[in-house]
Amino acid sequence: MNLKLFSPREWQLALPLALFLHLFYVAPLVFLLASSFQPTPGASGISLANYLRFFGDTVNLKVLGDTVFLGIQVTIACLILGYPVAYVYANAPAKWKSLLTFLILLPLLTSSVVRTFGWVVILGRQGLINSFLQNLGLIAEPIRLLFTHQGVAIAMTQIQLPLMILPIVASLAQVDPRLAAASASLGGGAWRTFWKITFPLTLPGVISGCLLVFSLTVSSFVTPSIVGGGQVMYMPTLIYQQAVVLLNGPFAAAVSAILLAVVLTVVFGLSALGQKSRAYIR
Amino acid sequence: MSTVSPTQLTKRSPRESTSATATHIDRFSFIGLIGGISAFSLILLTLPTLIVLLASLSSAQTLRFPPPGFSLQWYLALFNYPELWRATSTSLQLAFWTTLLCIVLGIAASVAMSSSRARWVAAMDALVMSPLALPGIAVGLGMLTFFSTIGWRLSLVTLVISHVVICIPYVVRTTLASLTQLGQSLREASTVLGASSTYTFFHVTLPLIKQGVITGGFMAFLSSFDNITVSLFLSDARTEVLPIRMWSMIENDLDVRAAAISGLLIVSTALLMLVMERVSGLSKFLVKS
């Protein structure tokens, strides 16, 4: 009888996908990196010209700074707004859960252009906030909300919020409710129990939420380009502009490589923290 | 020595009541703050969607909120907009082929990954999941550079290839989750009873991981249908996709017809979600995975 239950060839089932990703994902990224060392479009040779140009120009440095700042702002806002929702979800009775699921998932699953469009309607000159303030007589002229960094940050927070909530819900579900009960019976107040017991135990979820929100915020294109309207520039818009409008592929590749480096630094940093927090829980 | 004096007794009770008040303040401030912030967040989450729906029914000629009256004029205006329907059709074809390819490649890889504990599994997992975190705009630009270097012309094929890379993480994640829950005992039983591995796959494994595959396929379909950052580089005039058409409608002149398409998309997403919840327990995978 053949006790080898899985034929040694089973790993070959992963080969098509592995080949596909190496050919159409890893290779393009390598090509991108290589082309960022091209001095000018079409020229041959290797140089650091594009990187020197990026870091030598304060305008570009401001774009990089604004992008990282936006990522940090949106991540913190999502954490403050998202954690309570996840907490309520985890403690909600079953009949409320399906409604909450729907409210959390619908914005996640609707198209990102549609969600951004909603913010144009809210923040626009004749939008919700302006007509509300005008009707109250607080302002005479519509105030400018679109095309500002704060407008982009607000819209991005709403758009990324579900991605913070979901991982926290998953890690709250793994916290043993008896721990909170034990803390309460030993005299721990609600706040103390939360900060000493619940929150530390959900750190892996918090970290993976922050990781997702940060990396998707700094690499998002649609919302910053529409809500920011070309007035506030972020890295993805700069990449698009250089590659498609100005046809400077090598410089766009260098900007992409810098953005990739920022994202990877944050991803590895937070993952290391995540490993530590997981070890702490066990 | 252990006698308790009357003064001590009277002294104790006010202290107890202050601590009880403190406990109440502690509890109510906690519940109040958590409840207050969640109510705010849930309104924030839902508001833009509701507002787009209401704005799409506006009778005004420009985009304003609140609308002065209601009419279906913007939905009717969509009928005379052939570019939009072409873009929608391209997007649907693209999402269909992407999902199909993701499911085939994804199931095969997941089966292999779940049945091995070798070191390559972790590397494969990182490779498959990384497109979720890396900037799509960089991936798109890289693919454009790559395809033009090897001399492939942009077409639906190159678009599908790029979308598979972006969408594969969803299928692999939910399929792997199903396979892990399933364990290996049923598959082992089937093999021990003499079934070939192909028979076992189609008659045991696949029916049992169906829900995960359907959920992953649904997520892959939606994210392909919604993708802009990669499509921006890999689609041309012949293969224009819906989100890019909508993006330029909003970006350039704030065409109010965009509200009507948005309305259609919101309603169909909500309906699809309800259907998927029935069929595959969508929320089970998204909320608990």
XYZ file of C-alpha atoms in Angstrom:
571
model
C 0.000 0.000 0.000
C 1.204 3.419 -0.860
C 1.504 5.318 2.399
C 2.976 8.332 0.702
C -0.309 10.157 0.648
C 0.866 13.069 -1.428
C 2.766 12.356 -4.525
C 6.103 14.170 -4.512
C 4.977 15.904 -7.652
C 2.252 17.858 -5.892
C 4.495 20.902 -5.460
C 4.502 21.149 -9.230
C 0.939 22.436 -8.996
C 2.399 25.694 -7.677
C 4.762 25.975 -10.640
C 2.387 27.642 -13.146
C 1.593 30.481 -10.746
C 5.211 30.821 -9.637
C 6.374 31.019 -13.268
C 3.584 33.438 -14.150
C 4.476 35.784 -11.281
C 8.207 35.652 -11.968
C 7.684 36.413 -15.628
C 4.973 39.073 -15.389
C 5.571 40.584 -11.951
C 9.123 40.067 -10.690
C 10.720 40.621 -14.109
C 8.763 43.881 -14.733
C 9.842 45.184 -11.332
C 13.459 44.345 -12.164
C 13.036 46.105 -15.524
C 11.599 49.110 -13.717
C 14.579 49.299 -11.365
C 16.990 48.877 -14.256
C 15.359 51.621 -16.304
C 15.564 54.039 -13.382
C 19.348 54.072 -13.876
C 19.019 55.162 -17.483
C 20.316 58.759 -17.728
C 17.599 60.057 -20.099
C 14.834 58.374 -22.143
C 16.437 56.314 -24.897
C 19.998 56.913 -23.728
C 22.239 54.016 -22.811
C 24.568 53.679 -19.847
C 24.096 53.593 -16.116
C 23.879 56.668 -13.950
C 22.324 57.944 -10.777
C 21.140 61.094 -12.578
C 17.428 60.482 -11.940
C 17.915 59.891 -8.230
C 20.196 62.913 -7.897
C 17.616 64.982 -9.743
C 14.831 63.797 -7.434
C 16.696 64.448 -4.205
C 18.234 67.674 -5.516
C 14.883 69.346 -6.108
C 12.914 70.708 -3.138
C 9.651 70.414 -5.094
C 10.142 66.639 -5.359
C 11.187 66.369 -1.730
C 7.987 68.175 -0.750
C 5.964 65.646 -2.792
C 7.707 62.783 -0.967
C 7.189 64.477 2.417
C 3.502 65.201 1.700
C 2.947 61.596 0.624
C 4.512 60.110 3.762
C 2.695 62.684 5.926
C -0.627 61.787 4.252
C 0.054 58.099 4.904
C 0.786 58.697 8.595
C -2.207 61.022 9.051
C -4.657 58.636 7.394
C -3.272 55.618 9.274
C -3.659 57.330 12.657
C -7.132 58.647 11.810
C -8.222 55.176 10.648
C -6.884 53.591 13.824
C -8.715 56.057 16.099
C -11.966 55.790 14.126
C -11.712 52.113 13.217
C -10.772 50.445 16.505
C -14.038 51.416 18.273
C -16.072 50.089 15.323
C -14.202 46.777 15.473
C -14.718 46.650 19.261
C -18.460 47.294 18.930
C -18.649 44.710 16.127
C -16.878 42.066 18.203
C -19.205 42.648 21.165
C -22.413 43.151 19.187
C -25.296 40.673 19.419
C -25.625 38.358 16.410
C -28.645 40.125 14.904
C -26.753 43.440 14.704
C -23.663 41.829 13.255
C -25.056 41.295 9.761
C -26.110 44.959 9.508
C -22.681 46.096 10.738
C -20.971 43.737 8.277
C -22.973 45.278 5.449
C -22.148 48.847 6.554
C -18.421 48.044 6.812
C -18.139 46.019 3.606
C -20.292 48.057 1.204
C -17.869 51.001 1.045
C -14.970 48.566 0.717
C -16.548 46.778 -2.216
C -17.912 49.779 -4.124
C -15.659 51.162 -6.800
C -12.987 53.598 -5.628
C -14.014 56.133 -8.262
C -17.560 56.053 -6.886
C -16.341 56.595 -3.311
C -14.150 59.486 -4.443
C -17.057 60.929 -6.390
C -19.051 60.971 -3.139
C -16.391 63.191 -1.614
C -16.509 65.550 -4.583
C -20.245 65.937 -3.921
C -19.608 66.547 -0.217
C -16.608 68.866 -0.468
C -17.400 70.686 -3.740
C -18.345 74.347 -4.163
C -22.036 73.479 -4.278
C -21.537 70.449 -2.095
C -23.044 69.316 1.175
C -20.713 71.161 3.543
C -20.745 74.438 1.653
C -24.523 74.558 1.210
C -24.995 73.588 4.859
C -22.710 76.375 6.090
C -24.241 78.881 3.672
C -27.771 78.036 4.753
C -26.756 78.580 8.353
C -25.391 81.967 7.330
C -21.951 81.116 8.662
C -20.217 81.818 5.375
C -21.142 84.078 2.468
C -18.970 82.482 -0.225
C -18.291 78.764 -0.664
C -15.057 77.810 1.051
C -12.408 75.794 -0.693
C -12.377 72.226 0.548
C -11.612 70.359 -2.625
C -8.043 70.627 -3.880
C -6.550 70.804 -0.379
C -4.355 68.346 1.503
C -6.916 68.142 4.334
C -9.678 67.303 1.847
C -7.581 64.434 0.472
C -6.795 63.203 3.997
C -10.489 63.184 4.991
C -11.569 61.341 1.847
C -8.705 58.827 2.110
C -9.599 58.121 5.750
C -13.139 57.149 4.817
C -11.939 55.064 1.882
C -9.299 53.114 3.862
C -11.330 52.725 7.082
C -12.704 49.210 6.333
C -9.155 47.939 5.787
C -8.289 48.971 9.343
C -11.495 47.577 10.844
C -11.326 44.062 9.320
C -7.936 42.885 10.710
C -8.786 44.302 14.166
C -12.132 42.455 14.146
C -10.243 39.259 13.289
C -7.800 39.661 16.157
C -10.494 40.736 18.663
C -12.308 37.497 17.832
C -9.272 35.576 19.074
C -9.104 37.324 22.452
C -10.491 35.076 25.179
C -13.467 36.931 26.752
C -12.613 35.299 30.108
C -9.493 37.467 30.318
C -11.549 40.665 30.403
C -13.935 39.057 32.882
C -11.012 38.031 35.090
C -9.621 41.564 34.970
C -13.013 43.012 35.912
C -13.490 40.601 38.826
C -10.024 41.528 40.105
C -11.170 45.142 40.209
C -9.833 46.377 36.907
C -11.965 49.210 35.535
C -13.192 49.356 31.962
C -10.350 51.600 30.755
C -7.687 49.701 32.665
C -8.949 46.363 31.313
C -8.952 47.778 27.803
C -5.431 49.235 27.877
C -3.808 46.431 29.884
C -5.590 43.381 28.444
C -7.632 43.863 25.268
C -5.561 46.369 23.313
C -2.160 44.639 23.718
C -3.705 41.317 22.683
C -5.033 42.826 19.463
C -1.717 44.421 18.461
C -1.145 41.965 15.575
C -4.474 43.063 14.058
C -3.706 46.732 14.689
C -0.311 46.368 13.037
C -1.614 44.575 9.965
C -4.379 47.187 9.649
C -1.823 50.025 9.857
C 0.376 48.251 7.315
C -2.466 47.911 4.788
C -3.773 51.445 5.288
C -0.339 53.092 5.083
C 0.845 51.244 1.999
C -2.447 51.673 0.141
C -2.674 55.366 1.042
C 0.796 56.322 -0.169
C 0.263 54.373 -3.378
C -3.273 55.475 -4.191
C -3.799 57.473 -7.316
C -7.501 58.085 -7.935
C -8.577 59.935 -4.795
C -5.536 62.242 -4.519
C -5.754 63.099 -8.217
C -9.476 63.956 -8.096
C -9.847 65.438 -4.603
C -6.379 67.015 -4.747
C -7.063 68.172 -8.295
C -3.449 68.699 -9.313
C -3.029 71.371 -6.632
C -1.586 68.956 -4.116
C 0.848 66.490 -5.609
C 1.631 63.021 -4.272
C 4.121 60.377 -5.419
C 1.706 58.282 -7.563
C 0.457 61.395 -9.380
C 4.069 62.461 -9.945
C 4.878 59.035 -11.398
C 1.858 59.187 -13.712
C 2.675 62.721 -14.816
C 6.324 61.950 -15.560
C 5.571 58.674 -17.364
C 2.431 59.496 -19.358
C 2.322 63.275 -19.728
C 6.037 64.161 -19.884
C 7.129 60.781 -21.301
C 10.162 60.676 -19.016
C 10.120 56.950 -18.283
C 13.478 56.698 -16.478
C 12.647 59.512 -14.057
C 9.179 58.027 -13.414
C 10.929 54.697 -12.747
C 13.262 56.351 -10.236
C 10.287 57.970 -8.439
C 8.558 54.540 -8.419
C 11.669 52.944 -6.944
C 11.762 55.575 -4.178
C 8.065 55.028 -3.416
C 8.651 51.249 -3.394
C 11.526 51.737 -0.966
C 9.331 53.819 1.387
C 6.548 51.217 1.329
C 8.950 48.292 1.818
C 10.680 50.022 4.753
C 7.343 50.543 6.495
C 6.119 47.032 5.645
C 9.279 45.376 7.006
C 9.384 47.640 10.063
C 5.764 46.985 10.973
C 6.025 43.250 10.213
C 8.979 42.997 12.600
C 6.892 44.754 15.247
C 4.053 42.362 14.466
C 6.305 39.330 15.005
C 7.390 40.787 18.343
C 3.820 41.423 19.454
C 2.816 37.900 18.461
C 5.668 36.450 20.487
C 4.556 38.617 23.428
C 1.025 37.195 23.272
C 2.194 33.605 23.365
C -7.593 44.778 69.278
C -9.779 43.633 66.460
C -12.793 45.507 67.624
C -14.024 47.936 65.097
C -14.826 51.327 66.425
C -18.023 53.053 65.287
C -16.026 55.875 63.753
C -14.186 53.451 61.518
C -17.489 52.028 60.301
C -18.932 55.383 59.416
C -15.713 56.322 57.745
C -15.869 53.407 55.378
C -19.182 53.972 53.717
C -18.481 57.305 51.978
C -15.256 55.902 50.595
C -17.134 52.955 49.117
C -19.674 55.180 47.462
C -16.967 57.332 45.864
C -15.315 54.245 44.474
C -18.681 53.073 43.133
C -19.143 56.452 41.433
C -15.621 56.181 40.053
C -16.450 52.741 38.646
C -19.569 54.177 37.038
C -17.694 57.099 35.514
C -15.044 54.688 34.277
C -17.634 52.390 32.696
C -19.815 55.071 31.171
C -16.918 57.100 29.812
C -15.575 53.940 28.170
C -18.900 52.891 26.661
C -19.722 56.490 25.711
C -16.447 57.146 23.931
C -16.324 53.801 22.136
C -20.001 54.059 21.156
C -19.708 57.702 20.127
C -16.678 57.192 17.912
C -18.176 54.072 16.290
C -21.430 55.873 15.531
C -19.429 58.693 13.930
C -17.283 56.225 11.946
C -20.292 54.286 10.686
C -21.936 57.506 9.486
C -18.656 58.554 7.856
C -18.415 55.147 6.159
C -21.939 55.239 4.764
C -22.508 58.923 4.008
C -20.586 59.318 0.705
C -22.365 56.317 -0.816
C -25.812 57.607 0.195
C -24.989 61.083 -1.069
C -23.898 59.799 -4.470
C -27.167 57.849 -4.734
C -29.215 60.965 -3.906
C -27.139 63.225 -6.179
C -27.615 60.812 -9.085
C -31.394 61.379 -8.862
C -30.998 65.156 -9.052
C -33.122 67.253 -11.398
C -30.472 70.003 -11.488
C -28.222 70.518 -14.496
C -25.079 70.811 -12.385
C -23.793 68.740 -9.533
C -25.155 70.240 -6.338
C -26.170 68.912 -2.979
C -28.829 68.787 -1.633
C -30.582 68.409 -5.022
C -33.441 70.862 -5.736
C -35.695 68.051 -6.992
C -35.628 64.483 -8.201
C -35.623 63.042 -11.692
C -34.182 60.140 -13.648
C -32.688 62.433 -16.298
C -29.068 61.419 -15.657
C -29.867 57.738 -15.885
C -31.721 58.361 -19.168
C -28.735 60.364 -20.453
C -26.608 57.215 -20.100
C -28.446 55.570 -23.000
C -26.817 58.011 -25.423
C -23.295 57.343 -24.383
C -21.767 54.542 -26.494
C -18.181 55.060 -25.175
C -19.429 54.269 -21.712
C -21.011 50.987 -22.754
C -17.906 49.991 -24.686
C -15.784 50.677 -21.609
C -18.208 48.697 -19.435
C -18.119 45.763 -21.822
C -14.294 45.810 -21.893
C -14.211 45.945 -18.083
C -16.609 43.005 -17.779
C -14.610 40.874 -20.233
C -11.384 41.826 -18.492
C -12.755 40.979 -15.042
C -14.175 37.681 -16.340
C -10.912 36.426 -17.870
C -8.891 37.707 -14.920
C -11.115 35.877 -12.432
C -11.047 32.661 -14.454
C -7.248 32.669 -14.724
C -6.864 33.624 -11.045
C -9.085 30.724 -9.991
C -7.248 28.130 -12.090
C -3.728 29.287 -11.136
C -4.773 30.112 -7.569
C -6.437 26.784 -6.704
C -3.532 24.770 -8.082
C -0.992 26.811 -6.134
C -3.101 26.763 -2.935
C -3.492 22.983 -3.027
C 0.261 22.577 -3.357
C 0.968 25.190 -0.682
C -1.463 23.705 1.828
C -0.084 20.189 1.516
C 3.547 21.050 2.004
C 5.471 22.458 4.915
C 8.641 22.961 2.934
C 10.469 26.252 2.990
C 9.317 27.263 -0.500
C 5.765 27.715 0.818
C 6.676 30.819 2.850
C 8.551 32.310 -0.106
C 5.644 31.551 -2.427
C 3.205 33.079 0.050
C 5.227 36.300 0.227
C 5.469 36.417 -3.579
C 1.727 35.897 -4.111
C 0.613 38.339 -1.397
C 3.091 41.151 -2.122
C 1.028 42.833 -4.896
C -1.468 43.767 -2.149
C 1.072 46.017 -0.453
C 3.239 47.280 -3.311
C 2.209 50.474 -5.133
C 0.041 49.499 -8.104
C 1.304 52.478 -10.060
C 4.891 51.176 -9.855
C 3.763 47.671 -10.841
C 1.828 49.112 -13.799
C 4.746 51.222 -14.990
C 7.090 48.241 -14.623
C 4.801 46.089 -16.760
C 4.536 48.773 -19.420
C 8.347 48.983 -19.549
C 8.576 45.180 -19.651
C 5.998 44.629 -22.395
C 7.427 47.374 -24.587
C 10.939 45.951 -24.134
C 9.926 42.440 -25.160
C 7.839 43.905 -27.957
C 4.304 42.891 -26.917
C 1.590 45.242 -28.084
C -0.954 46.441 -25.544
C -4.187 44.492 -25.847
C -6.800 42.788 -23.722
C -4.244 39.998 -23.196
C -1.617 42.241 -21.568
C -4.381 43.867 -19.525
C -5.587 40.458 -18.277
C -2.014 39.431 -17.404
C -1.495 42.571 -15.328
C -4.823 42.178 -13.546
C -4.101 38.548 -12.634
C -1.012 39.733 -10.728
C -3.072 42.298 -8.797
C -6.049 40.005 -8.107
C -4.378 36.658 -7.372
C -3.824 37.404 -3.631
C -7.588 37.390 -2.945
C -8.170 33.957 -4.487
C -5.111 32.360 -2.866
C -5.911 33.842 0.553
C -9.527 32.629 0.726
C -8.753 29.264 -0.915
C -5.876 28.625 1.482
C -8.133 29.574 4.408
C -10.697 26.983 3.235
C -8.037 24.318 2.719
C -6.560 24.926 6.183
C -9.993 24.586 7.791
C -10.622 21.445 5.802
C -7.469 19.753 7.053
C -6.011 16.803 5.215
C -7.891 13.877 6.737
C -10.709 13.784 4.170
C -8.246 13.978 1.316
C -6.120 11.282 2.939
C -9.184 9.089 3.419
C -10.096 9.416 -0.219
C -6.580 8.531 -1.333
C -6.345 5.583 1.061
C -9.622 4.255 -0.359
C -7.953 4.114 -3.725
C -9.084 7.307 -5.416
C -6.611 8.912 -7.752
C -5.423 12.377 -6.782
C -7.348 13.870 -9.702
C -10.564 12.112 -8.609
C -9.980 13.209 -5.014
C -9.478 16.787 -6.123
C -12.669 17.047 -8.170
C -14.938 14.970 -5.915
C -13.639 15.720 -2.410
C -11.423 18.790 -2.207
C -13.071 21.121 -4.699
C -16.670 20.769 -3.410
C -15.437 21.363 0.157
C -13.430 24.504 -0.630
C -16.084 25.880 -2.997
C -17.050 28.743 -0.664
C -13.511 30.037 -0.339
C -12.976 29.858 -4.087
C -16.234 31.701 -4.800
C -15.452 34.439 -2.271
C -11.921 34.872 -3.604
C -13.213 34.917 -7.173
C -15.779 37.568 -6.227
C -13.098 39.759 -4.630
C -10.814 39.244 -7.645
C -13.653 40.164 -10.024
C -14.472 43.351 -8.099
C -10.881 44.481 -7.774
C -10.216 43.867 -11.453
C -13.400 45.743 -12.370
C -12.305 48.638 -10.143
C -8.597 48.797 -10.921
C -7.218 52.065 -12.259
C -3.552 52.287 -11.316
C -2.416 49.295 -13.372
C -4.917 49.754 -16.210
C -3.733 53.346 -16.621
C -0.503 52.071 -18.154
C -1.743 48.952 -19.906
C -4.907 50.062 -21.650
C -5.139 52.183 -24.764
C -8.044 53.740 -26.712
C -9.213 50.314 -27.937
C -9.218 48.752 -24.495
C -10.502 51.626 -22.389
C -11.953 50.363 -19.102
C -14.890 51.748 -17.123
C -13.076 53.163 -14.063
C -10.692 55.134 -16.288
C -13.561 56.524 -18.331
C -15.328 57.523 -15.078
C -12.124 58.989 -13.688
C -11.688 61.248 -16.713
C -15.387 62.216 -16.580
C -14.986 63.416 -12.989
C -11.458 64.766 -13.333
C -12.025 66.966 -16.378
C -15.463 68.540 -16.271
C -17.409 66.915 -13.439
C -19.924 65.292 -15.780
C -23.093 64.644 -13.765
C -23.658 61.446 -15.741
C -20.859 60.020 -13.598
C -23.315 60.182 -10.690
C -25.765 57.981 -12.572
C -23.115 55.338 -13.372
C -21.999 55.503 -9.759
C -25.593 54.949 -8.678
C -25.847 51.881 -10.932
C -22.543 50.535 -9.573
C -23.573 51.055 -5.929
C -26.891 49.273 -6.400
C -25.345 46.367 -8.298
C -22.517 45.988 -5.758
C -25.021 45.930 -2.893
C -27.170 43.324 -4.687
C -24.120 41.186 -5.561
C -23.003 41.363 -1.929
C -26.362 40.083 -0.712
C -26.294 37.241 -3.267
C -22.694 36.342 -2.339
C -23.568 36.363 1.361
C -26.251 33.741 0.603
C -24.063 31.663 -1.695
C -20.696 31.700 0.005
C -20.926 33.463 3.347
C -18.870 36.401 2.079
C -18.595 38.077 5.483
C -17.277 34.862 7.054
C -14.151 35.138 4.908
C -13.732 38.879 5.002
C -14.417 39.483 8.667
C -12.969 36.367 10.242
C -10.091 35.429 7.990
